[in-house]
């Protein structure tokens, strides 16, 4: 380590602004922006640290670099060239972040962290820097015909008509992993159109360093499914509404609250009302502010049990559980403890990633608690 | 945050022998003390510690260490003194005066691993905590036992108790409840040379020796590293209510504040927003505030329900007598909470106006608040800046907040100059350059104007007595 500090004042540099002339005097090189990040978004952070207590990765490490504020400081260093593209901390932190956006609702300055992490990965993960394991996934969802193929194998919902909507979006992962969800959804709201050729919403791309492709996919999907798009995946909902605009997108719980449900009979377990907890979808809650709706619906059919950290990420985080399985499990562990200690019968999810994550986690612990998508829970109550 | 009156963001240094001499040997020795996984030294790993919540100040440390015990703190400090390497203690890094920016590099010592609540005693009305416990954690733990930890800085969800003590943090309840220094009973502190001292203790009365506990409170990490805090608690007030009054001008509101206090009420809450803040908050949160009013005053009290109700009525009456345009008194706790929203939204609202928000801090005697805000407005106009002011009317503590776009020519320099004049204006009114945010590196250039040369010299001698090698947070208080 070399650190011969001779000119003390030269060490004090302004974070970004070349305009702070006095700083530029002493700092020698004026700091130039590289244009990796949207300046207005990056500048917005006031470094107050209010986001630290909400960040799951900071909770694991207690190290500033794994916190939202620390990551923004790192992004600023990347933007001004103070740290190089191949700095190991930059590479590690861009990937260690769950992208859960728990840091957004608590931010007094309204920093859109989700936008920043997408721009960061877009820059950092160009070419062969992208984690190996995401590449086949992205390839898989990139072409619509591949789903057509999948649909003949898995039995998700399908309609032949082609209308102006409202359309039920068949999320790429959900249609393969949990095809039942879309089928039940159409039983709840038969007017929903489930056209087979839809394409991918592009959230996976946007979160994994292909921001422009991610937006393009969303726009294409928006053209194929004109009018209102209803989705059962919180992650897709948030990305679509970012690109297509909030009014065109409705997440299932919003839609059901507005349009109503078929008659529901309360679910009973051992003669009492079923005890049901919910695990929020991060992007749905933090990005779109939707979390009351699902609770309202659950209360109609069961006793709602609020988990203390229902709004905290489960570690699925899109492709995170595949790319960083160990960290994903570290984030998940305290959540499973909470679920197992809550004395519940079901835990409800509103996103397929969370569904897979909780099912795998609870199975590993031999727990009898069942994981259901909100649509499946309501479907049971509607039978 | 402006750094010196001449318009430079550089920090003026005296000739001082302490520079960072971090080499592989020191790294190895630090790793031997705290464990390899608790030492960071790569450029990327240390960079996030180059700043705190202070805009425009940044300087990277050479090493970051995370000690877990008093012994580890002592061992690190002994090494640093021996090698003449700066050490900057750090809690949550939420201070607003560049107090944790390592302006001379060296070691950042993060105390967040020491986060045990050692004891909460309802019988003795006190808590013993490690420095990395957050203010909110302590307040919640106390509340669970029916007790109140009174200091409530706006940053409480993230700030550490060690940082609160080192900064003597204030908050919204200053007039009735005082600030952090009124609650610190005892400290365990490690000197730069490694000795572990215990000052004060569990006693409300104890005059044995100089009051080192108070000296260390507000010492901003320049005299020692605090490793344990014994703090007084209070019984939790039964209830708290708030009211809001609008006035044609801040001068009217100022007269109401004086009147409330001469009426014999010492309210728990007495906060104001100037017209620019009201407008910004309304644009942001749509709370239905009267944006044409010249000032908004929040008044509130806590305690036994009948006393609180009576005090609120007396305050409302006084506001009416002083020409309030509109008065609402929160009848229930929830309603009162909603009224406080206007104050809570001030910073969020202002920080959305422009990319860079400079939250400042100055205090004047309570009767001169309106006069001071007038002066701030004149200064802002002269420098063509948007400076909105909110603050604690009960204790004269103002937070003039500048919203600028740093890309806009010399805006940052204009802000520095403007605030230089604001601090001078405060001094002219028998006020001070900082009421609660501290001196740090950011306000050191203004300190002599407040204290005078003799006191500055005494500060340096005190500093030298505690820290002969000058390794603790150099370039700040006592430098
Ligand atoms: C949005 C916002 C609102 C705020 N509101 C208020 C407010 O209402 N009132 C108020 O007073 N302040 C306020 N602050 C300022 C700040 O939060 C307080 O000063 C707080 O006490 C700092 O605590 P910290 O743990 O972040 O300390 P840090 O910022 O980490 O450190 C502050 C100073 O304390 C020293 N230090 C930290 N820990 C120790 C230790 N264990 N031993 C010795 N020295 C130590 C550091 O060296 C440094 O000099 C606010 C800040 C923000 C960003
Ligand atoms: S809460 Fe917002 S402004 Fe504060 S440090 Fe985090 S991202 Fe920055
Ligand atoms: S997105 Fe989630 S993991 Fe990433 S910084 Fe924000 S809170 Fe932390």
PDB file of C-alpha atoms in Angstrom, chain B residues 174-402:
ATOM      1  CA  UNK B 174     -34.463  20.731  22.703  1.00  0.00           C
ATOM      2  CA  UNK B 175     -36.341  23.378  24.647  1.00  0.00           C
ATOM      3  CA  UNK B 176     -38.152  21.066  27.040  1.00  0.00           C
ATOM      4  CA  UNK B 177     -35.753  18.140  27.089  1.00  0.00           C
ATOM      5  CA  UNK B 178     -32.353  19.568  26.265  1.00  0.00           C
ATOM      6  CA  UNK B 179     -29.856  17.773  24.036  1.00  0.00           C
ATOM      7  CA  UNK B 180     -27.613  14.724  24.270  1.00  0.00           C
ATOM      8  CA  UNK B 181     -25.285  16.297  26.844  1.00  0.00           C
ATOM      9  CA  UNK B 182     -28.136  16.524  29.341  1.00  0.00           C
ATOM     10  CA  UNK B 183     -28.425  12.738  29.364  1.00  0.00           C
ATOM     11  CA  UNK B 184     -24.876  11.388  29.323  1.00  0.00           C
ATOM     12  CA  UNK B 185     -24.048  10.144  32.804  1.00  0.00           C
ATOM     13  CA  UNK B 186     -20.866   8.257  32.119  1.00  0.00           C
ATOM     14  CA  UNK B 187     -18.532   7.144  29.369  1.00  0.00           C
ATOM     15  CA  UNK B 188     -15.939   4.524  28.744  1.00  0.00           C
ATOM     16  CA  UNK B 189     -13.384   6.099  26.478  1.00  0.00           C
ATOM     17  CA  UNK B 190     -10.088   5.010  24.973  1.00  0.00           C
ATOM     18  CA  UNK B 191      -7.382   7.643  24.666  1.00  0.00           C
ATOM     19  CA  UNK B 192      -5.193   7.876  21.586  1.00  0.00           C
ATOM     20  CA  UNK B 193      -2.379   6.363  23.620  1.00  0.00           C
ATOM     21  CA  UNK B 194      -4.480   3.335  24.478  1.00  0.00           C
ATOM     22  CA  UNK B 195      -5.509   3.985  28.111  1.00  0.00           C
ATOM     23  CA  UNK B 196      -9.101   2.995  28.870  1.00  0.00           C
ATOM     24  CA  UNK B 197     -10.880   5.490  31.148  1.00  0.00           C
ATOM     25  CA  UNK B 198     -14.286   5.571  32.745  1.00  0.00           C
ATOM     26  CA  UNK B 199     -15.660   9.040  33.295  1.00  0.00           C
ATOM     27  CA  UNK B 200     -18.753   9.688  35.399  1.00  0.00           C
ATOM     28  CA  UNK B 201     -20.923   6.620  35.936  1.00  0.00           C
ATOM     29  CA  UNK B 202     -24.427   5.821  37.094  1.00  0.00           C
ATOM     30  CA  UNK B 203     -24.784   8.882  39.266  1.00  0.00           C
ATOM     31  CA  UNK B 204     -26.815  12.047  38.819  1.00  0.00           C
ATOM     32  CA  UNK B 205     -24.605  13.788  41.378  1.00  0.00           C
ATOM     33  CA  UNK B 206     -20.859  13.408  41.058  1.00  0.00           C
ATOM     34  CA  UNK B 207     -18.416  16.311  41.172  1.00  0.00           C
ATOM     35  CA  UNK B 208     -15.213  14.374  41.640  1.00  0.00           C
ATOM     36  CA  UNK B 209     -12.823  16.002  39.202  1.00  0.00           C
ATOM     37  CA  UNK B 210     -13.246  17.995  36.000  1.00  0.00           C
ATOM     38  CA  UNK B 211     -16.357  17.080  34.107  1.00  0.00           C
ATOM     39  CA  UNK B 212     -14.629  15.023  31.432  1.00  0.00           C
ATOM     40  CA  UNK B 213     -17.912  13.401  30.455  1.00  0.00           C
ATOM     41  CA  UNK B 214     -19.194  16.754  29.228  1.00  0.00           C
ATOM     42  CA  UNK B 215     -15.910  17.601  27.597  1.00  0.00           C
ATOM     43  CA  UNK B 216     -15.992  14.364  25.625  1.00  0.00           C
ATOM     44  CA  UNK B 217     -19.625  14.965  24.680  1.00  0.00           C
ATOM     45  CA  UNK B 218     -19.366  16.969  21.487  1.00  0.00           C
ATOM     46  CA  UNK B 219     -15.647  16.293  21.082  1.00  0.00           C
ATOM     47  CA  UNK B 220     -16.284  14.995  17.542  1.00  0.00           C
ATOM     48  CA  UNK B 221     -13.882  12.095  17.749  1.00  0.00           C
ATOM     49  CA  UNK B 222     -10.868  14.294  18.441  1.00  0.00           C
ATOM     50  CA  UNK B 223     -10.204  13.463  22.114  1.00  0.00           C
ATOM     51  CA  UNK B 224     -10.889   9.769  22.461  1.00  0.00           C
ATOM     52  CA  UNK B 225     -12.930   6.871  21.147  1.00  0.00           C
ATOM     53  CA  UNK B 226     -16.108   6.263  23.113  1.00  0.00           C
ATOM     54  CA  UNK B 227     -16.644   2.544  23.710  1.00  0.00           C
ATOM     55  CA  UNK B 228     -19.551   2.571  26.171  1.00  0.00           C
ATOM     56  CA  UNK B 229     -22.197   5.088  27.143  1.00  0.00           C
ATOM     57  CA  UNK B 230     -24.307   5.301  30.274  1.00  0.00           C
ATOM     58  CA  UNK B 231     -27.289   7.492  29.498  1.00  0.00           C
ATOM     59  CA  UNK B 232     -30.206   8.756  31.538  1.00  0.00           C
ATOM     60  CA  UNK B 233     -33.747   7.802  30.563  1.00  0.00           C
ATOM     61  CA  UNK B 234     -37.074   9.355  31.526  1.00  0.00           C
ATOM     62  CA  UNK B 235     -40.479   7.875  32.178  1.00  0.00           C
ATOM     63  CA  UNK B 236     -42.407   7.767  28.902  1.00  0.00           C
ATOM     64  CA  UNK B 237     -44.890  10.648  28.731  1.00  0.00           C
ATOM     65  CA  UNK B 238     -48.457   9.355  28.681  1.00  0.00           C
ATOM     66  CA  UNK B 239     -49.520  11.223  25.609  1.00  0.00           C
ATOM     67  CA  UNK B 240     -48.370  13.800  23.063  1.00  0.00           C
ATOM     68  CA  UNK B 241     -50.445  16.248  21.042  1.00  0.00           C
ATOM     69  CA  UNK B 242     -49.615  18.772  18.369  1.00  0.00           C
ATOM     70  CA  UNK B 243     -51.236  21.838  16.897  1.00  0.00           C
ATOM     71  CA  UNK B 244     -50.491  23.982  13.877  1.00  0.00           C
ATOM     72  CA  UNK B 245     -50.873  27.724  13.387  1.00  0.00           C
ATOM     73  CA  UNK B 246     -50.341  29.893  10.296  1.00  0.00           C
ATOM     74  CA  UNK B 247     -49.164  33.477  10.566  1.00  0.00           C
ATOM     75  CA  UNK B 248     -48.990  36.359   8.107  1.00  0.00           C
ATOM     76  CA  UNK B 249     -45.245  36.604   8.746  1.00  0.00           C
ATOM     77  CA  UNK B 250     -42.424  35.005  10.689  1.00  0.00           C
ATOM     78  CA  UNK B 251     -42.338  38.088  12.887  1.00  0.00           C
ATOM     79  CA  UNK B 252     -45.893  37.298  14.014  1.00  0.00           C
ATOM     80  CA  UNK B 253     -44.907  33.689  14.672  1.00  0.00           C
ATOM     81  CA  UNK B 254     -41.864  34.882  16.616  1.00  0.00           C
ATOM     82  CA  UNK B 255     -44.046  36.997  18.878  1.00  0.00           C
ATOM     83  CA  UNK B 256     -46.319  34.020  19.468  1.00  0.00           C
ATOM     84  CA  UNK B 257     -43.310  31.888  20.458  1.00  0.00           C
ATOM     85  CA  UNK B 258     -42.131  34.501  22.948  1.00  0.00           C
ATOM     86  CA  UNK B 259     -45.660  34.823  24.273  1.00  0.00           C
ATOM     87  CA  UNK B 260     -46.086  31.076  24.733  1.00  0.00           C
ATOM     88  CA  UNK B 261     -42.958  30.917  26.821  1.00  0.00           C
ATOM     89  CA  UNK B 262     -43.732  33.971  28.955  1.00  0.00           C
ATOM     90  CA  UNK B 263     -47.146  32.418  29.535  1.00  0.00           C
ATOM     91  CA  UNK B 264     -45.266  29.743  31.415  1.00  0.00           C
ATOM     92  CA  UNK B 265     -45.529  26.852  28.940  1.00  0.00           C
ATOM     93  CA  UNK B 266     -42.360  24.958  28.020  1.00  0.00           C
ATOM     94  CA  UNK B 267     -43.593  23.011  24.993  1.00  0.00           C
ATOM     95  CA  UNK B 268     -42.068  19.738  23.825  1.00  0.00           C
ATOM     96  CA  UNK B 269     -42.438  20.809  20.191  1.00  0.00           C
ATOM     97  CA  UNK B 270     -42.104  24.280  18.712  1.00  0.00           C
ATOM     98  CA  UNK B 271     -41.092  24.085  15.073  1.00  0.00           C
ATOM     99  CA  UNK B 272     -41.446  26.538  12.244  1.00  0.00           C
ATOM    100  CA  UNK B 273     -41.385  26.567   8.441  1.00  0.00           C
ATOM    101  CA  UNK B 274     -40.874  29.736   6.445  1.00  0.00           C
ATOM    102  CA  UNK B 275     -42.973  30.544   3.397  1.00  0.00           C
ATOM    103  CA  UNK B 276     -40.570  28.934   0.929  1.00  0.00           C
ATOM    104  CA  UNK B 277     -40.637  25.684   2.924  1.00  0.00           C
ATOM    105  CA  UNK B 278     -44.417  25.710   3.108  1.00  0.00           C
ATOM    106  CA  UNK B 279     -44.581  26.033  -0.670  1.00  0.00           C
ATOM    107  CA  UNK B 280     -42.045  23.287  -1.276  1.00  0.00           C
ATOM    108  CA  UNK B 281     -43.734  20.892   1.155  1.00  0.00           C
ATOM    109  CA  UNK B 282     -47.135  21.562  -0.342  1.00  0.00           C
ATOM    110  CA  UNK B 283     -45.877  20.969  -3.879  1.00  0.00           C
ATOM    111  CA  UNK B 284     -44.344  17.707  -2.773  1.00  0.00           C
ATOM    112  CA  UNK B 285     -46.812  16.208  -0.313  1.00  0.00           C
ATOM    113  CA  UNK B 286     -50.125  17.984  -1.026  1.00  0.00           C
ATOM    114  CA  UNK B 287     -51.036  18.198   2.646  1.00  0.00           C
ATOM    115  CA  UNK B 288     -53.366  21.128   2.105  1.00  0.00           C
ATOM    116  CA  UNK B 289     -51.104  23.715   3.757  1.00  0.00           C
ATOM    117  CA  UNK B 290     -51.869  27.438   3.395  1.00  0.00           C
ATOM    118  CA  UNK B 291     -49.155  28.384   0.958  1.00  0.00           C
ATOM    119  CA  UNK B 292     -49.912  32.090   1.157  1.00  0.00           C
ATOM    120  CA  UNK B 293     -49.086  32.181   4.869  1.00  0.00           C
ATOM    121  CA  UNK B 294     -45.781  33.779   5.886  1.00  0.00           C
ATOM    122  CA  UNK B 295     -44.971  31.130   8.460  1.00  0.00           C
ATOM    123  CA  UNK B 296     -46.203  27.855   9.844  1.00  0.00           C
ATOM    124  CA  UNK B 297     -45.735  27.066  13.526  1.00  0.00           C
ATOM    125  CA  UNK B 298     -46.098  23.589  14.973  1.00  0.00           C
ATOM    126  CA  UNK B 299     -46.625  23.526  18.710  1.00  0.00           C
ATOM    127  CA  UNK B 300     -47.010  20.526  20.906  1.00  0.00           C
ATOM    128  CA  UNK B 301     -46.573  19.067  24.318  1.00  0.00           C
ATOM    129  CA  UNK B 302     -46.366  15.708  26.003  1.00  0.00           C
ATOM    130  CA  UNK B 303     -47.198  14.430  29.469  1.00  0.00           C
ATOM    131  CA  UNK B 304     -50.399  13.717  31.379  1.00  0.00           C
ATOM    132  CA  UNK B 305     -53.456  14.050  29.100  1.00  0.00           C
ATOM    133  CA  UNK B 306     -55.187  16.855  30.984  1.00  0.00           C
ATOM    134  CA  UNK B 307     -51.978  18.912  31.279  1.00  0.00           C
ATOM    135  CA  UNK B 308     -51.215  18.421  27.581  1.00  0.00           C
ATOM    136  CA  UNK B 309     -54.736  19.434  26.553  1.00  0.00           C
ATOM    137  CA  UNK B 310     -54.585  22.547  28.701  1.00  0.00           C
ATOM    138  CA  UNK B 311     -51.143  23.543  27.427  1.00  0.00           C
ATOM    139  CA  UNK B 312     -52.237  23.106  23.833  1.00  0.00           C
ATOM    140  CA  UNK B 313     -55.230  25.308  24.405  1.00  0.00           C
ATOM    141  CA  UNK B 314     -53.060  27.992  26.018  1.00  0.00           C
ATOM    142  CA  UNK B 315     -50.650  27.876  23.087  1.00  0.00           C
ATOM    143  CA  UNK B 316     -53.495  28.045  20.580  1.00  0.00           C
ATOM    144  CA  UNK B 317     -54.964  31.046  22.439  1.00  0.00           C
ATOM    145  CA  UNK B 318     -51.627  32.799  22.378  1.00  0.00           C
ATOM    146  CA  UNK B 319     -51.238  32.165  18.638  1.00  0.00           C
ATOM    147  CA  UNK B 320     -54.695  33.634  18.075  1.00  0.00           C
ATOM    148  CA  UNK B 321     -53.824  36.681  20.162  1.00  0.00           C
ATOM    149  CA  UNK B 322     -50.710  37.266  18.047  1.00  0.00           C
ATOM    150  CA  UNK B 323     -52.667  37.286  14.812  1.00  0.00           C
ATOM    151  CA  UNK B 324     -52.622  33.684  13.583  1.00  0.00           C
ATOM    152  CA  UNK B 325     -54.594  33.261  10.353  1.00  0.00           C
ATOM    153  CA  UNK B 326     -55.625  29.705  11.054  1.00  0.00           C
ATOM    154  CA  UNK B 327     -55.146  27.288  13.949  1.00  0.00           C
ATOM    155  CA  UNK B 328     -55.770  23.542  14.145  1.00  0.00           C
ATOM    156  CA  UNK B 329     -55.247  21.535  17.308  1.00  0.00           C
ATOM    157  CA  UNK B 330     -54.797  17.807  16.891  1.00  0.00           C
ATOM    158  CA  UNK B 331     -57.425  16.182  19.084  1.00  0.00           C
ATOM    159  CA  UNK B 332     -55.948  12.703  18.973  1.00  0.00           C
ATOM    160  CA  UNK B 333     -52.470  11.262  18.712  1.00  0.00           C
ATOM    161  CA  UNK B 334     -52.991  10.155  15.109  1.00  0.00           C
ATOM    162  CA  UNK B 335     -54.214  13.589  14.089  1.00  0.00           C
ATOM    163  CA  UNK B 336     -51.197  15.161  15.779  1.00  0.00           C
ATOM    164  CA  UNK B 337     -48.871  12.833  13.954  1.00  0.00           C
ATOM    165  CA  UNK B 338     -50.426  13.931  10.671  1.00  0.00           C
ATOM    166  CA  UNK B 339     -49.795  17.579  11.510  1.00  0.00           C
ATOM    167  CA  UNK B 340     -46.113  16.831  12.153  1.00  0.00           C
ATOM    168  CA  UNK B 341     -45.897  15.527   8.603  1.00  0.00           C
ATOM    169  CA  UNK B 342     -45.317  19.059   7.317  1.00  0.00           C
ATOM    170  CA  UNK B 343     -42.121  19.281   9.346  1.00  0.00           C
ATOM    171  CA  UNK B 344     -40.983  15.772   8.437  1.00  0.00           C
ATOM    172  CA  UNK B 345     -41.465  16.524   4.772  1.00  0.00           C
ATOM    173  CA  UNK B 346     -39.333  19.672   4.805  1.00  0.00           C
ATOM    174  CA  UNK B 347     -36.049  18.041   3.868  1.00  0.00           C
ATOM    175  CA  UNK B 348     -37.547  15.550   1.393  1.00  0.00           C
ATOM    176  CA  UNK B 349     -39.451  18.368  -0.282  1.00  0.00           C
ATOM    177  CA  UNK B 350     -36.498  20.734  -0.491  1.00  0.00           C
ATOM    178  CA  UNK B 351     -34.094  18.051  -1.638  1.00  0.00           C
ATOM    179  CA  UNK B 352     -36.280  17.405  -4.657  1.00  0.00           C
ATOM    180  CA  UNK B 353     -36.060  20.970  -5.914  1.00  0.00           C
ATOM    181  CA  UNK B 354     -32.478  20.816  -7.130  1.00  0.00           C
ATOM    182  CA  UNK B 355     -29.755  18.186  -7.449  1.00  0.00           C
ATOM    183  CA  UNK B 356     -27.734  19.466  -4.500  1.00  0.00           C
ATOM    184  CA  UNK B 357     -29.153  20.260  -1.091  1.00  0.00           C
ATOM    185  CA  UNK B 358     -27.019  22.055   1.481  1.00  0.00           C
ATOM    186  CA  UNK B 359     -28.636  21.748   4.903  1.00  0.00           C
ATOM    187  CA  UNK B 360     -27.097  24.304   7.262  1.00  0.00           C
ATOM    188  CA  UNK B 361     -27.333  25.027  10.902  1.00  0.00           C
ATOM    189  CA  UNK B 362     -27.057  28.227  12.932  1.00  0.00           C
ATOM    190  CA  UNK B 363     -28.585  29.409  16.179  1.00  0.00           C
ATOM    191  CA  UNK B 364     -29.669  32.811  17.450  1.00  0.00           C
ATOM    192  CA  UNK B 365     -31.341  33.843  20.700  1.00  0.00           C
ATOM    193  CA  UNK B 366     -34.993  32.834  20.486  1.00  0.00           C
ATOM    194  CA  UNK B 367     -36.491  36.347  20.185  1.00  0.00           C
ATOM    195  CA  UNK B 368     -34.373  37.085  17.131  1.00  0.00           C
ATOM    196  CA  UNK B 369     -35.464  34.224  14.871  1.00  0.00           C
ATOM    197  CA  UNK B 370     -37.601  36.375  12.566  1.00  0.00           C
ATOM    198  CA  UNK B 371     -34.873  38.983  12.268  1.00  0.00           C
ATOM    199  CA  UNK B 372     -32.373  36.256  11.417  1.00  0.00           C
ATOM    200  CA  UNK B 373     -34.591  34.688   8.751  1.00  0.00           C
ATOM    201  CA  UNK B 374     -34.992  38.153   7.214  1.00  0.00           C
ATOM    202  CA  UNK B 375     -31.232  38.445   7.048  1.00  0.00           C
ATOM    203  CA  UNK B 376     -30.944  34.991   5.479  1.00  0.00           C
ATOM    204  CA  UNK B 377     -33.513  35.959   2.844  1.00  0.00           C
ATOM    205  CA  UNK B 378     -31.623  39.148   2.014  1.00  0.00           C
ATOM    206  CA  UNK B 379     -28.347  37.261   1.708  1.00  0.00           C
ATOM    207  CA  UNK B 380     -29.955  34.596  -0.478  1.00  0.00           C
ATOM    208  CA  UNK B 381     -31.385  37.248  -2.758  1.00  0.00           C
ATOM    209  CA  UNK B 382     -28.061  38.988  -3.086  1.00  0.00           C
ATOM    210  CA  UNK B 383     -26.383  35.736  -4.113  1.00  0.00           C
ATOM    211  CA  UNK B 384     -29.309  34.750  -6.295  1.00  0.00           C
ATOM    212  CA  UNK B 385     -29.912  31.528  -4.399  1.00  0.00           C
ATOM    213  CA  UNK B 386     -32.914  29.606  -3.157  1.00  0.00           C
ATOM    214  CA  UNK B 387     -32.483  29.280   0.601  1.00  0.00           C
ATOM    215  CA  UNK B 388     -35.501  28.054   2.547  1.00  0.00           C
ATOM    216  CA  UNK B 389     -35.444  28.013   6.335  1.00  0.00           C
ATOM    217  CA  UNK B 390     -37.099  25.743   8.844  1.00  0.00           C
ATOM    218  CA  UNK B 391     -36.058  24.996  12.356  1.00  0.00           C
ATOM    219  CA  UNK B 392     -36.585  24.722  16.045  1.00  0.00           C
ATOM    220  CA  UNK B 393     -38.340  27.890  17.169  1.00  0.00           C
ATOM    221  CA  UNK B 394     -38.137  26.835  20.795  1.00  0.00           C
ATOM    222  CA  UNK B 395     -34.368  26.996  20.956  1.00  0.00           C
ATOM    223  CA  UNK B 396     -33.526  29.422  18.151  1.00  0.00           C
ATOM    224  CA  UNK B 397     -31.885  26.712  16.062  1.00  0.00           C
ATOM    225  CA  UNK B 398     -32.378  27.427  12.345  1.00  0.00           C
ATOM    226  CA  UNK B 399     -31.742  25.180   9.366  1.00  0.00           C
ATOM    227  CA  UNK B 400     -31.376  27.411   6.332  1.00  0.00           C
ATOM    228  CA  UNK B 401     -31.286  25.016   3.380  1.00  0.00           C
ATOM    229  CA  UNK B 402     -29.893  25.916   0.000  1.00  0.00           C
TER     230      UNK B 402
END
